[in-house]
Coordinates of C-alpha atoms and ligand atoms in Angstrom, one line a residue:
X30 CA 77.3 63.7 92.6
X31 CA 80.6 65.8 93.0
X32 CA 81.3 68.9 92.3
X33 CA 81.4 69.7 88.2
X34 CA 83.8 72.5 87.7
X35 CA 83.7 74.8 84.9
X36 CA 87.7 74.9 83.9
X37 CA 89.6 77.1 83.8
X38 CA 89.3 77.7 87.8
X39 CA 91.3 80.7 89.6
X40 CA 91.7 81.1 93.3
X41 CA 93.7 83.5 95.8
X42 CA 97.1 81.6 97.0
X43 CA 95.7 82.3 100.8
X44 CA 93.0 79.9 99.4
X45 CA 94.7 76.9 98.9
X46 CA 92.4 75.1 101.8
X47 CA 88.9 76.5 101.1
X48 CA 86.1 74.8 99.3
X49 CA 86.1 76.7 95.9
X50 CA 82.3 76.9 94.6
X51 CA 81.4 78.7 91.1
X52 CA 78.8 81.5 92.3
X53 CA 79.5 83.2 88.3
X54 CA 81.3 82.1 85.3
X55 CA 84.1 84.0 84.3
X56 CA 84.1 88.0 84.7
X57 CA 81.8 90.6 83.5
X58 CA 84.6 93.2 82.3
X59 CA 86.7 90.4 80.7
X60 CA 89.0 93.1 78.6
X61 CA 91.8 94.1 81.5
X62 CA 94.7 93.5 79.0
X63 CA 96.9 91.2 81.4
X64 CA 94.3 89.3 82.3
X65 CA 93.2 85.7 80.1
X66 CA 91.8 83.8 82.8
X67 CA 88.2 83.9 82.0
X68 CA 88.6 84.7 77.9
X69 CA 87.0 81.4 77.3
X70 CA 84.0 81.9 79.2
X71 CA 81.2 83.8 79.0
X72 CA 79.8 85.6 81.8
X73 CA 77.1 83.7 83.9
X74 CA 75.2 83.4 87.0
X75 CA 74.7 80.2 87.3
X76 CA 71.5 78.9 88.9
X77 CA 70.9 79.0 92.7
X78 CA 69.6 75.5 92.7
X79 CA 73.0 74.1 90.8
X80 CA 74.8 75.9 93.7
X81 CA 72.6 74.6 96.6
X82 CA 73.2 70.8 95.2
X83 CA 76.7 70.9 95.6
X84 CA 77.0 73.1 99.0
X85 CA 74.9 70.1 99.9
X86 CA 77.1 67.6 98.9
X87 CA 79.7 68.9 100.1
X88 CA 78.2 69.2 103.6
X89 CA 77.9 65.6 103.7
X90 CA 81.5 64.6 101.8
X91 CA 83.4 67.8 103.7
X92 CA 81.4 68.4 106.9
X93 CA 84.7 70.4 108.6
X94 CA 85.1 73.0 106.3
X95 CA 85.8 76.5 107.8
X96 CA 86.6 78.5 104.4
X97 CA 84.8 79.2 101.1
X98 CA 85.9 80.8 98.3
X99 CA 83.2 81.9 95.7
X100 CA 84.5 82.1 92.2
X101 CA 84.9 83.2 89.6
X102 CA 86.4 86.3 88.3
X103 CA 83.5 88.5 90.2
X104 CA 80.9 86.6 92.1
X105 CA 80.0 89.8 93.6
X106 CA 78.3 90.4 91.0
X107 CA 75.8 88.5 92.1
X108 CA 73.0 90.3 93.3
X109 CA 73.1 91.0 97.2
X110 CA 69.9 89.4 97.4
X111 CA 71.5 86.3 95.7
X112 CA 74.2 86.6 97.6
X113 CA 72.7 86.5 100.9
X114 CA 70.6 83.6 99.7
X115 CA 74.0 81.4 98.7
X116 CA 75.6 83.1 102.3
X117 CA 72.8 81.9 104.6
X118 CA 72.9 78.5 103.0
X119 CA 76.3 77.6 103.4
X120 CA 76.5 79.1 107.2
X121 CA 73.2 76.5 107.4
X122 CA 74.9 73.6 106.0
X123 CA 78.6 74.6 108.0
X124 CA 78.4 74.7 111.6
X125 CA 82.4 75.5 111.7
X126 CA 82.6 77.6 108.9
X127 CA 84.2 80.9 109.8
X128 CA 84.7 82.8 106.7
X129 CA 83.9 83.2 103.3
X130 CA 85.4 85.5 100.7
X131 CA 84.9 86.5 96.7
X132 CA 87.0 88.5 94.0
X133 CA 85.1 91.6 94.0
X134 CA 85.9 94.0 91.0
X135 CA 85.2 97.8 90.7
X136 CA 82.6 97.6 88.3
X137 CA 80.5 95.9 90.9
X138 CA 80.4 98.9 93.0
X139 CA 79.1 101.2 90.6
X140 CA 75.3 101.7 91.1
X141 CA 75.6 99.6 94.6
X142 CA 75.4 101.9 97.9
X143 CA 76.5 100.7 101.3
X144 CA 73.5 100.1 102.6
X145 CA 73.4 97.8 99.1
X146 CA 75.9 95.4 100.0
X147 CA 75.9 96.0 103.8
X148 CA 73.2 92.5 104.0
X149 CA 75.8 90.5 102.1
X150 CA 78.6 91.5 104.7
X151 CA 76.2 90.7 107.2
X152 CA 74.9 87.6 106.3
X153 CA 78.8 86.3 106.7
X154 CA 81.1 87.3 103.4
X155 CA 84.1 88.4 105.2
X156 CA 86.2 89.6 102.8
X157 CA 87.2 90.5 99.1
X158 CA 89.7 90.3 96.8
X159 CA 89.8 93.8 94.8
X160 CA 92.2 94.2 91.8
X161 CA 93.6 97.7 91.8
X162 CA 96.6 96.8 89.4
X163 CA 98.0 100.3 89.3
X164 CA 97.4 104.1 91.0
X165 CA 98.2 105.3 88.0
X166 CA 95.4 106.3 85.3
X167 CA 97.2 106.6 82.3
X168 CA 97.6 102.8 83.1
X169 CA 94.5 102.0 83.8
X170 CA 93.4 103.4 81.0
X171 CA 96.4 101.7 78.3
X172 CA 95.4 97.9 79.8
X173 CA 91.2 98.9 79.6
X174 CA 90.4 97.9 83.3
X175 CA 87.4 100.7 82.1
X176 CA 87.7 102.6 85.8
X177 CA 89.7 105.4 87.4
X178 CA 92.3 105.2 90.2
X179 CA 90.0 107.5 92.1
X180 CA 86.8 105.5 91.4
X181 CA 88.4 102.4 92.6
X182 CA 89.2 104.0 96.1
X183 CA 86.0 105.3 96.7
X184 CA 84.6 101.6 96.5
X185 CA 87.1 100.5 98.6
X186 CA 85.9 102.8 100.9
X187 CA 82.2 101.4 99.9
X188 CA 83.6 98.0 101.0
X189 CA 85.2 98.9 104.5
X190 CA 82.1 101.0 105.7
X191 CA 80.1 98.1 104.8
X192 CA 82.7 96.0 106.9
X193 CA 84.4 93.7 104.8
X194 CA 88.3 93.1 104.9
X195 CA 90.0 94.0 102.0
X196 CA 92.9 92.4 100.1
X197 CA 93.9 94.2 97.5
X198 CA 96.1 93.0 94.1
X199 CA 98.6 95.1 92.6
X200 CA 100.6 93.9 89.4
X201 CA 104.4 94.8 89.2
X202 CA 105.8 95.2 85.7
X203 CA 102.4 96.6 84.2
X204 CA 104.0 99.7 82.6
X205 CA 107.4 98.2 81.7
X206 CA 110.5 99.7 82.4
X207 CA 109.9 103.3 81.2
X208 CA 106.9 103.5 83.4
X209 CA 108.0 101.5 86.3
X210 CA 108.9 104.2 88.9
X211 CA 105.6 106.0 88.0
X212 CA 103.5 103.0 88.4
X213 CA 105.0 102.4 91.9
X214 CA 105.1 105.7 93.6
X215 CA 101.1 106.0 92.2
X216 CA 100.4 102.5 93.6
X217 CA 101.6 103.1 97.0
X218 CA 100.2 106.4 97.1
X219 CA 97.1 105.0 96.3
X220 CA 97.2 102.2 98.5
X221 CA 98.1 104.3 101.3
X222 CA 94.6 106.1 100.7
X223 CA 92.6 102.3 100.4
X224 CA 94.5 101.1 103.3
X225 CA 93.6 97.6 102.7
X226 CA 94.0 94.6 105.4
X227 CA 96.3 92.6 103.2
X228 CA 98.6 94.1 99.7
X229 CA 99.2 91.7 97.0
X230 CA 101.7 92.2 94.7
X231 CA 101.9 90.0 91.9
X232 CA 104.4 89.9 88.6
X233 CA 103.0 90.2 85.5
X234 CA 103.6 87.2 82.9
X235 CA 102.7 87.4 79.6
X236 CA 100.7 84.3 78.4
X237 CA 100.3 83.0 74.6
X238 CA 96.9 84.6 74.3
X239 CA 98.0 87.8 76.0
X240 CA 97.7 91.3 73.6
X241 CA 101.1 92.7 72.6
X242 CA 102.0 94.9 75.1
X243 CA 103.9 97.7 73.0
X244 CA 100.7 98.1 71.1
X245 CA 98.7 98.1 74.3
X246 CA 101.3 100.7 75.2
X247 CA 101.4 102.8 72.5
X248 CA 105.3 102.1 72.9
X249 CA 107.5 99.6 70.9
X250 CA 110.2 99.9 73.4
X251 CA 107.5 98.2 76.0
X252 CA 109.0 95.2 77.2
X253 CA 108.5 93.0 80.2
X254 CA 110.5 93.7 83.3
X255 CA 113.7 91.5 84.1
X256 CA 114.2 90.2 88.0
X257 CA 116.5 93.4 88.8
X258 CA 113.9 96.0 87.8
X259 CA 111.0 93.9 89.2
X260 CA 112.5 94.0 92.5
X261 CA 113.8 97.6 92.4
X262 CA 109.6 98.4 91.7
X263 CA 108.8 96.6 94.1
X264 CA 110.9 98.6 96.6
X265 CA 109.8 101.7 95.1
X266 CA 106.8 100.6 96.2
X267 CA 107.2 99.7 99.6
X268 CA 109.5 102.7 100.6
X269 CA 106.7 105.3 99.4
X270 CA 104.4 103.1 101.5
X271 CA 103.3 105.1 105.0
X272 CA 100.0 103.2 106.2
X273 CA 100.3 101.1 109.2
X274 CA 98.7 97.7 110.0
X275 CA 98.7 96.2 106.6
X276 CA 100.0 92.6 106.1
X277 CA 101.9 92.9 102.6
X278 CA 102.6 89.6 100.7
X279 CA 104.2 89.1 97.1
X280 CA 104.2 85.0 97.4
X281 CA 102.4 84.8 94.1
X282 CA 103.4 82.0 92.0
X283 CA 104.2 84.4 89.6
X284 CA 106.6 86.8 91.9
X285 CA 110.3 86.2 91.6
X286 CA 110.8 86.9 95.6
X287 CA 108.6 85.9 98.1
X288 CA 108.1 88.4 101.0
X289 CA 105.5 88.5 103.6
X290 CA 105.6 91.2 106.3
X291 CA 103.3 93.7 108.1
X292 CA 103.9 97.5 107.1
X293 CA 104.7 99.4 108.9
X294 CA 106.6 97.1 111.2
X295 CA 108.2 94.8 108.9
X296 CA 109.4 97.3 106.5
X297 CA 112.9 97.6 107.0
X298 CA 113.5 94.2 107.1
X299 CA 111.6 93.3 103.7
X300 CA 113.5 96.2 102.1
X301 CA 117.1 94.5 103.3
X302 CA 115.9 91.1 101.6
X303 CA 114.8 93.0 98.2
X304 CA 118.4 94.7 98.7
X305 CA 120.0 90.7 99.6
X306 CA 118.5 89.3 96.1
X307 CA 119.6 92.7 93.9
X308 CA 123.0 92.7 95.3
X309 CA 123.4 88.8 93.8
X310 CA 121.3 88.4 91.1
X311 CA 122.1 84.4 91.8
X312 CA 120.5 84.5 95.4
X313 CA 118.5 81.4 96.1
X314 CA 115.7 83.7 97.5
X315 CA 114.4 84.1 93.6
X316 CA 112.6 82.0 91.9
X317 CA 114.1 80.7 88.2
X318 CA 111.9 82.0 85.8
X319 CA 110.7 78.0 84.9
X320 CA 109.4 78.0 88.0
X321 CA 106.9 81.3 87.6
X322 CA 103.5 80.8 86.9
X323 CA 100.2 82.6 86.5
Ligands
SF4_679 S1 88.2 92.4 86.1 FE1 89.6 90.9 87.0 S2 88.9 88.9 86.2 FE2 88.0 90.5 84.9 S3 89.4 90.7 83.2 FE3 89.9 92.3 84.7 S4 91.5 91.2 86.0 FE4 90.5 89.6 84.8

């Protein structure tokens, strides 16, 4: 046997070199307006003794591997119970495995306590991948990710007293140019409060099956953001950025500058390359647009 994915199939860029096993099909929200990934699928847990098969096989055909990644859109959806059952498997099957991490999203928080998901962290799921998108609720709200700015910091804070590591996704150019500053300053703000191990920031790209945004918006003028004002948000939101000890990355394949640096420390510096690539809108730091991708 191999391993039979169901395509499409999404991963983190910091999980290039993990096994990638399909916990779920596709997302349970499935409406956040920027988001087609999983709009061909329908939501699905699929059955533990499908997923057992190929950790199995892949013991034998991979026996070195150190990293899993369980897809798709929000395996922790799974129940903890399920997911301990998956967890202790694979840390059976992997002596060397070290970690192993998930897209988590906020509605999978909702009626779960800490002492809920507390097992699952326990039983060796390290870390997860949260999409916050935007501070700002009026955002939220206009692209239906169906939460609050507020709710989704309290299960971050849900997350980190159960122990897991958090890496958090933010999406630049969400509320076009009129909107931009807002949508920064409310995003560091809240990220400041989340405090996150790792920031992603990634650049939204509008795909054929995307909504139109102006409708989305309620604003015709809406329009995506060019490299200049993409780069000025993305300083925005790194000057109104105070939290220490947080690893901030924008190396997305989707971002039109790369940057990797730790916050506080590294500030400075990341702001003075931002400030490099606006000052010559030919710098070889950006990426041509044919180059972008989701
Ligand atoms: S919750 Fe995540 S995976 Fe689901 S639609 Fe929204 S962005 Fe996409």
């Amino acid at each position: 046997m191999t391993i039979e994915y169901e395509m499409p199939l999404y991963r983190p860029p910091s999980e290039a070199h993990s096994l990638i096993l399909q916990a779920t099909i596709g997302c349970t929200h499935n409406r956040c307006a920027f988001c087609v990934a999983y709009q061909s699928k329908q939501f699905r847990v699929r059955p533990e003794k499908e997923i057992f098969a190929e950790i199995d096989w892949a013991a034998e055909e991979m026996p070195d591997t150190r990293r899993v990644f369980l897809a798709d859109g929000d395996a922790f959806a799974l129940s903890p119970q399920k997911m301990v059952n998956i967890l202790d498997h694979l840390y059976r099957r992997f002596p060397d495995l070290e970690r192993v991490t998930a897209y988590a999203s906020p509605h999978n928080f909702k009626s779960r306590s800490v002492d809920d998901i507390r097992p699952v962290r326990q039983a060796g799921l390290t870390m997860l991948y949260f999409g916050l998108e935007s501070g700002d609720d009026e955002i939220l709200k206009r692209i239906d990710k169906n939460t609050t700015c507020e709710k989704m910091i309290a299960s971050c804070q849900k997350a980190h007293d159960a122990g897991f590591d958090l890496s958090v996704t933010v999406i630049l150019g969400l509320a076009g140019p009129q909107g931009s500053k807002r949508h920064a300053e409310a995003t560091a703000k809240a990220l400041d409060r989340i405090r996150p191990k790792y920031i992603a920031a990634l650049t939204l790209m509008l795909a054929p099956r995307s909504p139109a945004y102006p409708e989305v918006y309620g604003d015709p003028d809406w329009r995506v953001l060019d490299p200049v004002e993409t780069l000025r948000e993305i300083r925005v939101l790194l000057c109104n950025m105070h939290a220490d000890g947080i690893t901030f990355r924008s190396n997305h394949a989707s971002n039109y500058l790369a940057l990797k640096g730790n916050l506080q420390k590294d500030k400075q510096k990341l702001i003075e390359i931002i400030d490099t690539a606006l000052n010559d809108p030919n710098s070889p730091l950006l990426k041509p647009e044919c180059l972008r991708a989701l």
